[in-house]
mmCIF file of C-alpha atoms and ligand atoms in Angstrom:
data_model
loop_
_atom_site.group_PDB
_atom_site.id
_atom_site.type_symbol
_atom_site.label_atom_id
_atom_site.label_comp_id
_atom_site.label_asym_id
_atom_site.label_seq_id
_atom_site.Cartn_x
_atom_site.Cartn_y
_atom_site.Cartn_z
ATOM 1 C CA MET A 9 66.413 80.662 93.213
ATOM 2 C CA ASN A 10 64.159 78.590 95.463
ATOM 3 C CA VAL A 11 64.186 74.874 96.197
ATOM 4 C CA LEU A 12 60.315 74.304 95.783
ATOM 5 C CA ASP A 13 60.580 75.886 92.406
ATOM 6 C CA ILE A 14 63.369 73.651 91.332
ATOM 7 C CA ILE A 15 61.433 70.620 92.669
ATOM 8 C CA GLU A 16 58.556 71.721 90.542
ATOM 9 C CA LYS A 17 60.871 72.211 87.533
ATOM 10 C CA LEU A 18 62.250 68.623 88.010
ATOM 11 C CA LYS A 19 58.744 67.171 88.058
ATOM 12 C CA THR A 20 57.440 69.243 84.967
ATOM 13 C CA THR A 21 60.596 69.077 82.725
ATOM 14 C CA GLN A 22 62.602 66.184 84.187
ATOM 15 C CA THR A 23 65.652 68.254 84.322
ATOM 16 C CA ALA A 24 67.359 71.330 85.698
ATOM 17 C CA GLU A 25 70.317 73.426 85.311
ATOM 18 C CA ARG A 26 73.750 72.714 87.077
ATOM 19 C CA ASP A 27 73.580 75.504 89.367
ATOM 20 C CA GLU A 28 70.112 74.690 90.383
ATOM 21 C CA LEU A 29 70.605 70.976 91.012
ATOM 22 C CA VAL A 30 73.683 72.343 93.377
ATOM 23 C CA PHE A 31 71.337 74.872 95.095
ATOM 24 C CA LEU A 32 68.785 72.186 95.500
ATOM 25 C CA LEU A 33 71.290 69.653 97.119
ATOM 26 C CA GLU A 34 72.840 72.195 99.355
ATOM 27 C CA ASN A 35 69.681 73.951 100.648
ATOM 28 C CA ILE A 36 66.879 71.519 100.830
ATOM 29 C CA THR A 37 65.135 71.278 104.327
ATOM 30 C CA GLY A 38 63.207 68.532 105.723
ATOM 31 C CA SER A 39 59.696 69.615 104.619
ATOM 32 C CA GLU A 40 60.990 70.177 101.170
ATOM 33 C CA ARG A 41 62.912 66.849 101.192
ATOM 34 C CA GLU A 42 59.413 65.196 102.109
ATOM 35 C CA MET A 43 57.678 66.777 98.911
ATOM 36 C CA LEU A 44 60.622 65.619 96.645
ATOM 37 C CA ARG A 45 60.425 62.130 98.302
ATOM 38 C CA LYS A 46 56.526 61.872 97.690
ATOM 39 C CA ALA A 47 56.844 62.970 94.143
ATOM 40 C CA ALA A 48 59.706 60.586 93.520
ATOM 41 C CA GLN A 49 57.679 57.774 94.963
ATOM 42 C CA ALA A 50 54.674 58.709 92.848
ATOM 43 C CA THR A 51 56.777 58.705 89.781
ATOM 44 C CA ALA A 52 57.989 55.194 90.576
ATOM 45 C CA LEU A 53 54.525 53.853 91.387
ATOM 46 C CA ARG A 54 53.187 55.323 88.173
ATOM 47 C CA GLN A 55 55.908 53.511 86.376
ATOM 48 C CA PHE A 56 56.087 50.153 88.003
ATOM 49 C CA GLY A 57 53.150 49.935 90.385
ATOM 50 C CA ASN A 58 53.950 48.680 93.781
ATOM 51 C CA LYS A 59 56.190 45.767 92.072
ATOM 52 C CA ILE A 60 59.814 45.485 93.088
ATOM 53 C CA TYR A 61 62.235 43.661 90.685
ATOM 54 C CA ILE A 62 64.893 41.410 92.215
ATOM 55 C CA ARG A 63 68.261 40.720 90.777
ATOM 56 C CA GLY A 64 70.255 37.668 91.957
ATOM 57 C CA LEU A 65 73.875 38.940 92.554
ATOM 58 C CA ILE A 66 76.533 36.345 91.898
ATOM 59 C CA GLU A 67 79.915 37.551 93.002
ATOM 60 C CA LEU A 68 82.019 35.437 90.789
ATOM 61 C CA SER A 69 85.725 36.831 91.700
ATOM 62 C CA SER A 70 87.360 38.752 94.369
ATOM 63 C CA VAL A 71 90.491 38.966 92.092
ATOM 64 C CA CYS A 72 91.093 42.322 90.642
ATOM 65 C CA LYS A 73 94.013 43.957 88.679
ATOM 66 C CA ASN A 74 92.789 47.240 89.427
ATOM 67 C CA ASP A 75 94.012 49.427 92.470
ATOM 68 C CA CYS A 76 90.885 51.748 92.968
ATOM 69 C CA PHE A 77 91.715 53.679 96.154
ATOM 70 C CA TYR A 78 88.172 53.091 97.680
ATOM 71 C CA CYS A 79 87.702 49.389 97.179
ATOM 72 C CA GLY A 80 88.835 46.353 99.473
ATOM 73 C CA LEU A 81 89.278 44.092 96.402
ATOM 74 C CA ARG A 82 92.137 46.358 95.016
ATOM 75 C CA ARG A 83 95.305 44.559 93.958
ATOM 76 C CA SER A 84 97.336 46.175 96.549
ATOM 77 C CA ASN A 85 95.353 44.786 99.367
ATOM 78 C CA GLN A 86 97.333 41.919 100.759
ATOM 79 C CA ASN A 87 94.831 40.970 103.327
ATOM 80 C CA ALA A 88 92.038 40.266 100.792
ATOM 81 C CA VAL A 89 90.873 36.781 100.652
ATOM 82 C CA ARG A 90 90.957 35.937 96.686
ATOM 83 C CA TYR A 91 88.522 33.480 95.299
ATOM 84 C CA ARG A 92 86.963 32.692 91.795
ATOM 85 C CA LEU A 93 83.704 30.626 90.866
ATOM 86 C CA THR A 94 84.028 28.063 88.254
ATOM 87 C CA LYS A 95 81.228 27.738 85.649
ATOM 88 C CA GLU A 96 79.677 24.921 87.570
ATOM 89 C CA GLN A 97 79.582 27.052 90.842
ATOM 90 C CA ILE A 98 77.987 29.912 89.056
ATOM 91 C CA LEU A 99 75.346 27.529 87.427
ATOM 92 C CA SER A 100 74.630 26.267 90.995
ATOM 93 C CA CYS A 101 74.030 29.758 92.240
ATOM 94 C CA CYS A 102 71.318 30.144 89.283
ATOM 95 C CA ASP A 103 69.811 26.548 90.170
ATOM 96 C CA ALA A 104 69.342 28.006 93.726
ATOM 97 C CA GLY A 105 68.045 31.397 92.419
ATOM 98 C CA TYR A 106 65.506 30.270 89.773
ATOM 99 C CA PRO A 107 63.150 28.547 92.259
ATOM 100 C CA LEU A 108 63.336 31.376 94.491
ATOM 101 C CA GLY A 109 61.725 33.647 91.601
ATOM 102 C CA PHE A 110 64.990 35.032 90.214
ATOM 103 C CA ARG A 111 64.654 36.051 86.445
ATOM 104 C CA THR A 112 67.841 38.040 86.293
ATOM 105 C CA PHE A 113 71.332 36.849 87.226
ATOM 106 C CA VAL A 114 74.019 39.434 87.723
ATOM 107 C CA LEU A 115 77.526 38.241 87.478
ATOM 108 C CA GLN A 116 79.840 40.796 89.161
ATOM 109 C CA GLY A 117 83.562 40.717 89.980
ATOM 110 C CA GLY A 118 86.861 42.252 90.096
ATOM 111 C CA GLU A 119 88.767 42.587 86.661
ATOM 112 C CA ASP A 120 90.075 39.199 86.748
ATOM 113 C CA GLY A 121 92.123 37.736 83.691
ATOM 114 C CA TYR A 122 91.054 34.216 84.486
ATOM 115 C CA TYR A 123 87.698 35.104 82.738
ATOM 116 C CA THR A 124 88.969 35.511 79.243
ATOM 117 C CA ASP A 125 86.193 36.066 76.336
ATOM 118 C CA GLU A 126 86.240 32.246 75.624
ATOM 119 C CA VAL A 127 85.661 31.351 79.410
ATOM 120 C CA MET A 128 82.967 34.192 79.783
ATOM 121 C CA CYS A 129 81.112 33.500 76.786
ATOM 122 C CA ASP A 130 81.071 29.886 77.682
ATOM 123 C CA ILE A 131 79.449 30.782 81.197
ATOM 124 C CA VAL A 132 77.066 33.003 79.584
ATOM 125 C CA ARG A 133 75.810 30.666 77.059
ATOM 126 C CA ALA A 134 75.519 27.906 79.568
ATOM 127 C CA ILE A 135 73.279 30.101 81.865
ATOM 128 C CA LYS A 136 71.040 31.221 78.857
ATOM 129 C CA GLU A 137 70.908 27.683 77.584
ATOM 130 C CA ARG A 138 69.530 26.277 81.125
ATOM 131 C CA TYR A 139 67.535 29.466 81.733
ATOM 132 C CA PRO A 140 66.262 30.841 78.438
ATOM 133 C CA ASP A 141 63.636 33.115 80.219
ATOM 134 C CA CYS A 142 66.398 34.907 82.562
ATOM 135 C CA ALA A 143 68.284 37.929 81.726
ATOM 136 C CA VAL A 144 72.083 37.858 82.393
ATOM 137 C CA THR A 145 73.519 41.107 83.596
ATOM 138 C CA LEU A 146 77.405 41.417 83.386
ATOM 139 C CA SER A 147 79.538 43.781 85.896
ATOM 140 C CA LEU A 148 82.962 42.864 85.194
ATOM 141 C CA GLY A 149 84.516 46.394 84.853
ATOM 142 C CA GLU A 150 86.138 47.591 81.765
ATOM 143 C CA ARG A 151 86.605 45.260 78.712
ATOM 144 C CA GLY A 152 87.219 46.004 75.066
ATOM 145 C CA GLU A 153 84.763 46.620 72.609
ATOM 146 C CA ASN A 154 85.339 43.438 70.804
ATOM 147 C CA SER A 155 84.965 41.501 74.125
ATOM 148 C CA LEU A 156 81.923 43.158 74.849
ATOM 149 C CA ARG A 157 80.418 42.506 71.311
ATOM 150 C CA LEU A 158 81.384 38.780 71.831
ATOM 151 C CA LEU A 159 79.688 38.463 75.351
ATOM 152 C CA ARG A 160 76.544 40.347 73.640
ATOM 153 C CA LYS A 161 76.660 37.607 71.130
ATOM 154 C CA ALA A 162 76.769 35.094 73.681
ATOM 155 C CA GLY A 163 73.463 36.165 75.278
ATOM 156 C CA ALA A 164 74.409 38.647 77.932
ATOM 157 C CA ASP A 165 71.721 41.347 78.085
ATOM 158 C CA ARG A 166 72.690 44.141 80.406
ATOM 159 C CA TYR A 167 76.001 45.575 81.777
ATOM 160 C CA LEU A 168 76.495 47.446 84.798
ATOM 161 C CA LEU A 169 79.535 49.863 84.939
ATOM 162 C CA ARG A 170 79.156 52.931 87.422
ATOM 163 C CA HIS A 171 81.060 55.715 85.995
ATOM 164 C CA GLU A 172 81.813 56.342 89.810
ATOM 165 C CA THR A 173 82.153 60.326 89.230
ATOM 166 C CA ALA A 174 81.515 62.155 86.006
ATOM 167 C CA ASP A 175 84.292 64.765 86.900
ATOM 168 C CA GLU A 176 87.571 63.498 85.273
ATOM 169 C CA ALA A 177 89.725 65.510 87.845
ATOM 170 C CA HIS A 178 87.669 64.003 90.845
ATOM 171 C CA TYR A 179 87.912 60.561 89.092
ATOM 172 C CA ALA A 180 91.866 60.893 89.042
ATOM 173 C CA MET A 181 91.491 61.391 93.124
ATOM 174 C CA LEU A 182 89.983 58.118 93.345
ATOM 175 C CA HIS A 183 91.818 55.960 90.945
ATOM 176 C CA PRO A 184 95.577 55.187 89.968
ATOM 177 C CA GLU A 185 96.789 56.817 86.896
ATOM 178 C CA SER A 186 96.287 53.798 84.834
ATOM 179 C CA MET A 187 92.686 54.337 84.946
ATOM 180 C CA SER A 188 90.492 57.164 83.299
ATOM 181 C CA GLY A 189 87.201 58.703 83.726
ATOM 182 C CA ALA A 190 86.998 59.756 80.156
ATOM 183 C CA ARG A 191 87.662 56.374 78.995
ATOM 184 C CA ARG A 192 85.079 54.754 81.315
ATOM 185 C CA LYS A 193 82.226 57.309 80.347
ATOM 186 C CA GLN A 194 83.073 56.486 76.759
ATOM 187 C CA LEU A 195 82.626 52.728 77.378
ATOM 188 C CA LEU A 196 79.080 53.390 78.605
ATOM 189 C CA TYR A 197 78.209 54.936 75.245
ATOM 190 C CA THR A 198 79.730 51.740 73.579
ATOM 191 C CA LEU A 199 77.644 49.522 75.776
ATOM 192 C CA LYS A 200 74.555 51.204 74.870
ATOM 193 C CA ARG A 201 75.472 51.166 71.121
ATOM 194 C CA LEU A 202 76.092 47.421 71.356
ATOM 195 C CA GLY A 203 72.539 46.821 72.552
ATOM 196 C CA TYR A 204 73.205 46.277 76.265
ATOM 197 C CA GLN A 205 70.742 47.556 78.648
ATOM 198 C CA THR A 206 73.264 49.739 80.383
ATOM 199 C CA GLY A 207 73.724 50.695 83.916
ATOM 200 C CA ALA A 208 75.766 53.853 85.123
ATOM 201 C CA GLY A 209 76.197 55.198 88.508
ATOM 202 C CA PHE A 210 78.413 56.719 91.104
ATOM 203 C CA MET A 211 79.212 56.635 94.925
ATOM 204 C CA VAL A 212 77.520 59.173 97.197
ATOM 205 C CA GLY A 213 80.043 61.136 99.582
ATOM 206 C CA SER A 214 83.314 59.363 98.001
ATOM 207 C CA PRO A 215 86.304 61.331 99.130
ATOM 208 C CA PHE A 216 86.906 64.835 97.688
ATOM 209 C CA GLN A 217 83.456 64.821 96.198
ATOM 210 C CA THR A 218 81.783 68.364 95.785
ATOM 211 C CA THR A 219 78.228 69.025 95.225
ATOM 212 C CA ALA A 220 79.110 70.446 91.928
ATOM 213 C CA ASN A 221 80.495 66.763 91.326
ATOM 214 C CA LEU A 222 77.066 65.474 92.182
ATOM 215 C CA ALA A 223 75.247 67.943 89.841
ATOM 216 C CA ASP A 224 77.504 66.636 87.167
ATOM 217 C CA ASP A 225 76.891 63.058 88.038
ATOM 218 C CA LEU A 226 73.014 63.822 87.697
ATOM 219 C CA LEU A 227 73.545 65.629 84.196
ATOM 220 C CA PHE A 228 75.964 62.851 83.018
ATOM 221 C CA ILE A 229 73.248 60.435 83.665
ATOM 222 C CA LYS A 230 70.524 62.603 82.178
ATOM 223 C CA ALA A 231 72.747 62.645 78.913
ATOM 224 C CA LEU A 232 73.471 59.006 78.654
ATOM 225 C CA GLN A 233 69.960 57.857 79.370
ATOM 226 C CA PRO A 234 71.144 54.574 80.973
ATOM 227 C CA GLN A 235 68.394 51.990 81.376
ATOM 228 C CA MET A 236 69.768 51.406 84.892
ATOM 229 C CA CYS A 237 71.190 53.709 87.535
ATOM 230 C CA GLY A 238 73.136 52.245 90.716
ATOM 231 C CA ILE A 239 74.083 54.714 93.369
ATOM 232 C CA GLY A 240 75.133 54.057 97.114
ATOM 233 C CA PRO A 241 77.211 55.505 99.730
ATOM 234 C CA PHE A 242 80.921 55.332 99.887
ATOM 235 C CA ILE A 243 81.812 53.176 102.891
ATOM 236 C CA PRO A 244 85.448 52.912 103.846
ATOM 237 C CA HIS A 245 87.393 49.600 104.041
ATOM 238 C CA LYS A 246 89.730 49.197 106.624
ATOM 239 C CA ASP A 247 92.796 47.938 104.198
ATOM 240 C CA THR A 248 92.578 50.750 101.621
ATOM 241 C CA PRO A 249 94.169 54.402 101.524
ATOM 242 C CA PHE A 250 90.570 55.731 102.202
ATOM 243 C CA ARG A 251 90.253 53.686 105.616
ATOM 244 C CA ASP A 252 89.798 57.017 107.519
ATOM 245 C CA MET A 253 87.487 58.799 105.405
ATOM 246 C CA PRO A 254 83.969 59.431 106.298
ATOM 247 C CA GLN A 255 81.301 57.241 104.829
ATOM 248 C CA GLY A 256 78.532 58.809 102.479
ATOM 249 C CA GLY A 257 75.387 60.312 104.077
ATOM 250 C CA LEU A 258 72.041 58.329 104.141
ATOM 251 C CA THR A 259 70.044 61.491 103.739
ATOM 252 C CA LEU A 260 72.080 62.706 100.830
ATOM 253 C CA THR A 261 71.852 59.320 99.150
ATOM 254 C CA LEU A 262 68.169 59.354 99.583
ATOM 255 C CA THR A 263 67.791 62.775 98.158
ATOM 256 C CA LEU A 264 69.943 61.863 95.046
ATOM 257 C CA LEU A 265 67.826 58.650 94.458
ATOM 258 C CA ALA A 266 64.697 60.792 94.516
ATOM 259 C CA VAL A 267 66.269 63.312 92.086
ATOM 260 C CA ILE A 268 67.343 60.689 89.750
ATOM 261 C CA ARG A 269 63.776 59.262 89.648
ATOM 262 C CA LEU A 270 62.364 62.496 88.668
ATOM 263 C CA MET A 271 64.904 63.169 85.946
ATOM 264 C CA ASN A 272 64.849 59.738 84.702
ATOM 265 C CA PRO A 273 61.092 58.350 85.337
ATOM 266 C CA SER A 274 61.737 54.839 83.626
ATOM 267 C CA VAL A 275 65.189 54.282 84.824
ATOM 268 C CA LEU A 276 65.650 50.867 86.834
ATOM 269 C CA LEU A 277 67.023 52.206 90.069
ATOM 270 C CA PRO A 278 68.042 49.979 92.810
ATOM 271 C CA ALA A 279 68.035 50.377 96.565
ATOM 272 C CA THR A 280 71.737 49.108 97.086
ATOM 273 C CA THR A 281 73.244 46.766 99.752
ATOM 274 C CA ALA A 282 75.520 49.431 100.769
ATOM 275 C CA LEU A 283 72.493 51.687 101.609
ATOM 276 C CA GLY A 284 71.223 48.764 103.505
ATOM 277 C CA THR A 285 74.623 48.597 105.266
ATOM 278 C CA ILE A 286 74.821 52.247 106.487
ATOM 279 C CA HIS A 287 71.135 52.026 107.971
ATOM 280 C CA PRO A 288 69.178 48.964 108.849
ATOM 281 C CA ASP A 289 66.157 50.076 106.944
ATOM 282 C CA GLY A 290 68.261 51.823 104.291
ATOM 283 C CA ARG A 291 66.735 49.855 101.403
ATOM 284 C CA GLU A 292 63.174 50.382 102.642
ATOM 285 C CA MET A 293 63.773 54.178 102.630
ATOM 286 C CA GLY A 294 65.448 53.994 99.278
ATOM 287 C CA ILE A 295 62.152 52.259 97.668
ATOM 288 C CA LEU A 296 60.100 55.047 99.506
ATOM 289 C CA HIS A 297 62.318 57.486 97.516
ATOM 290 C CA GLY A 298 61.545 56.174 94.317
ATOM 291 C CA ALA A 299 63.882 52.982 93.824
ATOM 292 C CA ASN A 300 62.381 49.958 92.389
ATOM 293 C CA VAL A 301 64.988 47.141 92.341
ATOM 294 C CA VAL A 302 66.722 45.257 95.239
ATOM 295 C CA MET A 303 69.704 42.923 94.532
ATOM 296 C CA PRO A 304 69.871 40.038 97.004
ATOM 297 C CA ASN A 305 73.047 38.012 97.129
ATOM 298 C CA LEU A 306 73.214 34.604 95.488
ATOM 299 C CA SER A 307 76.848 33.912 95.930
ATOM 300 C CA PRO A 308 77.837 30.761 97.539
ATOM 301 C CA GLN A 309 77.905 30.738 101.345
ATOM 302 C CA GLU A 310 81.377 30.105 101.852
ATOM 303 C CA HIS A 311 82.735 33.064 99.847
ATOM 304 C CA ARG A 312 80.206 35.704 100.733
ATOM 305 C CA ARG A 313 82.476 37.142 103.503
ATOM 306 C CA ASP A 314 85.519 37.433 101.006
ATOM 307 C CA TYR A 315 83.759 39.706 98.548
ATOM 308 C CA ALA A 316 84.441 42.477 100.799
ATOM 309 C CA ILE A 317 84.471 45.803 98.947
ATOM 310 C CA TYR A 318 83.717 47.831 101.973
ATOM 311 C CA ASP A 319 83.326 46.911 105.735
ATOM 312 C CA ASN A 320 80.476 45.533 107.607
ATOM 313 C CA LYS A 321 78.593 44.602 104.436
ATOM 314 C CA ILE A 322 75.216 43.062 105.378
ATOM 315 C CA CYS A 323 73.891 39.666 104.229
ATOM 316 C CA THR A 324 77.324 37.959 104.296
ATOM 317 C CA GLY A 325 76.189 35.367 106.672
ATOM 318 C CA ASP A 326 72.745 34.616 105.040
ATOM 319 C CA GLU A 327 71.639 31.979 102.516
ATOM 320 C CA ALA A 328 69.962 33.269 99.446
ATOM 321 C CA ALA A 329 66.718 31.776 100.770
ATOM 322 C CA GLU A 330 66.811 33.622 103.729
ATOM 323 C CA CYS A 331 67.671 36.814 102.139
ATOM 324 C CA ILE A 332 64.861 36.816 99.697
ATOM 325 C CA LYS A 333 62.381 35.838 102.537
ATOM 326 C CA CYS A 334 63.698 38.735 104.612
ATOM 327 C CA LEU A 335 63.614 41.211 101.861
ATOM 328 C CA SER A 336 60.174 40.098 100.699
ATOM 329 C CA GLY A 337 59.050 40.623 104.313
ATOM 330 C CA ARG A 338 60.811 44.088 104.385
ATOM 331 C CA MET A 339 59.029 45.162 101.060
ATOM 332 C CA ASN A 340 55.489 44.030 102.221
ATOM 333 C CA ALA A 341 55.876 45.783 105.424
ATOM 334 C CA ILE A 342 56.164 49.054 103.395
ATOM 335 C CA GLY A 343 53.364 48.049 100.996
ATOM 336 C CA TYR A 344 55.530 46.719 98.130
ATOM 337 C CA GLN A 345 55.874 43.117 96.622
ATOM 338 C CA ILE A 346 58.872 41.380 95.191
ATOM 339 C CA VAL A 347 57.956 39.970 91.782
ATOM 340 C CA THR A 348 59.083 36.999 89.427
ATOM 341 C CA ASP A 349 59.929 38.825 86.315
ATOM 342 C CA ARG A 350 63.020 39.732 84.242
ATOM 343 C CA GLY A 351 62.155 43.357 84.928
ATOM 344 C CA ASP A 352 63.450 44.447 81.610
ATOM 345 C CA PHE A 353 63.848 48.433 80.796
ATOM 346 C CA ARG A 354 60.625 49.964 79.303
ATOM 347 C CA THR A 355 60.027 53.551 78.280
ATOM 348 C CA GLN A 356 56.909 55.437 78.766
HETATM 349 N N1 SAM B 426 85.163 45.630 89.203
HETATM 350 C C1 SAM B 426 83.766 46.063 88.524
HETATM 351 C C2 SAM B 426 83.875 47.533 88.486
HETATM 352 O O1 SAM B 426 84.719 48.037 89.221
HETATM 353 O O2 SAM B 426 83.016 48.088 87.882
HETATM 354 C C3 SAM B 426 82.441 45.588 89.331
HETATM 355 C C4 SAM B 426 82.612 45.139 90.915
HETATM 356 S S1 SAM B 426 82.951 46.592 91.752
HETATM 357 C C5 SAM B 426 83.170 46.152 93.492
HETATM 358 C C6 SAM B 426 81.255 47.352 91.899
HETATM 359 C C7 SAM B 426 81.084 48.719 92.582
HETATM 360 O O3 SAM B 426 81.259 48.747 93.842
HETATM 361 C C8 SAM B 426 81.920 49.766 92.024
HETATM 362 O O4 SAM B 426 81.286 50.339 90.861
HETATM 363 C C9 SAM B 426 81.973 50.959 93.169
HETATM 364 O O5 SAM B 426 80.993 51.794 92.962
HETATM 365 C C10 SAM B 426 81.458 50.049 94.399
HETATM 366 N N2 SAM B 426 82.483 50.231 95.548
HETATM 367 C C11 SAM B 426 83.506 49.862 95.460
HETATM 368 N N3 SAM B 426 84.197 50.184 96.896
HETATM 369 C C12 SAM B 426 83.099 50.827 97.472
HETATM 370 C C13 SAM B 426 83.277 51.294 98.745
HETATM 371 N N4 SAM B 426 84.166 51.321 99.426
HETATM 372 N N5 SAM B 426 82.025 51.726 99.103
HETATM 373 C C14 SAM B 426 80.923 51.773 98.266
HETATM 374 N N6 SAM B 426 80.826 51.220 97.060
HETATM 375 C C15 SAM B 426 81.944 50.749 96.484
HETATM 376 FE FE1 SF4 B 427 88.536 46.154 90.976
HETATM 377 FE FE2 SF4 B 427 85.982 47.080 90.668
HETATM 378 FE FE3 SF4 B 427 87.070 47.106 93.191
HETATM 379 FE FE4 SF4 B 427 88.101 48.888 91.322
HETATM 380 S S1 SF4 B 427 86.213 48.861 92.149
HETATM 381 S S2 SF4 B 427 89.333 47.728 92.719
HETATM 382 S S3 SF4 B 427 87.762 47.542 89.584
HETATM 383 S S4 SF4 B 427 86.651 45.500 92.099
HETATM 384 FE FE1 FES B 428 70.000 39.477 103.496
HETATM 385 FE FE2 FES B 428 67.978 40.606 105.073
HETATM 386 S S1 FES B 428 68.337 40.945 102.941
HETATM 387 S S2 FES B 428 69.274 38.816 105.528
#
């Protein structure tokens, strides 16, 4: 087996065997990684040109009934500051974002019982009524099929639900017994069936993760064929059981972004905030490895710091307008351009 042959195979067939993916991730050298990066960037340029889609992230609640071992919002974290946004506050975030060029609003939060189907459908309907040319993406964790159907009917276009890890035994090391990796993966198929543009994804370097786990994540994404894929490094949070675990690696995250791009040429692939948190130029590097989306924060200034899923999160002190200006400059500096566009999934 050799790395160059595997890269060539990824380029020509958009897939590889599990043992080849493991071999690639464990043996790739600097010059080979640069070849992989160039191939991934070329694929993204072919699909999207130098256009970068933006998504306005509205962090609507820091309340969560779950207890994921890695997340600062877990219910056992007594130090977390809890808040939830009202419909009016969420609409104000959209009002701020629209003139800045946002045409997708992502409503993300902990699994918070306050947002019943009735409350959530009302919020989605209000956004779609005020901004019919915008897409609404939900990222609210696991909800029942009927709830997801109602939200889709109310106008939600997309749903982000990272599978976190495709290996169910590994999933069980990251979550309490009440949560199930099998159920989460199944729900991703349900979301697709309900007509959502669906986003899966995983943390890179999460505790106890093996290279074989990552290969399985890549193959799960290949099989699911989601329209979006969110990956970012695991970053420890000081008030969680994983406080002393090492953070995920920059190089490994970038390598995985490039492999995902080659395996899924048209997938919408963000350079995540977590990537920008572990390295000042992390998001730019993500774009140069095949990512094509960035997700600036549109949450109200006074709550930014309280959506603390991991330590040292960037952009918590900045206004939405400052963030978009900053990101726009950063993208221009590497030859890319932020566009005012819904940025829907397109096959080709
Ligand atoms: N509650 C919803 C859910 O879990 O799908 C949405 C919000 S949750 C904070 C969004 C994502 O944050 C998770 O899917 C997870 O991958 C990521 N995340 C949580 N804790 C993290 C950490 N310590 N480091 C990096 N990413 C983390
Ligand atoms: Fe809750 Fe999501 Fe954090 Fe898990 S990752 S504790 S579900 S907010
Ligand atoms: Fe938020 Fe630079 S992207 S301040």
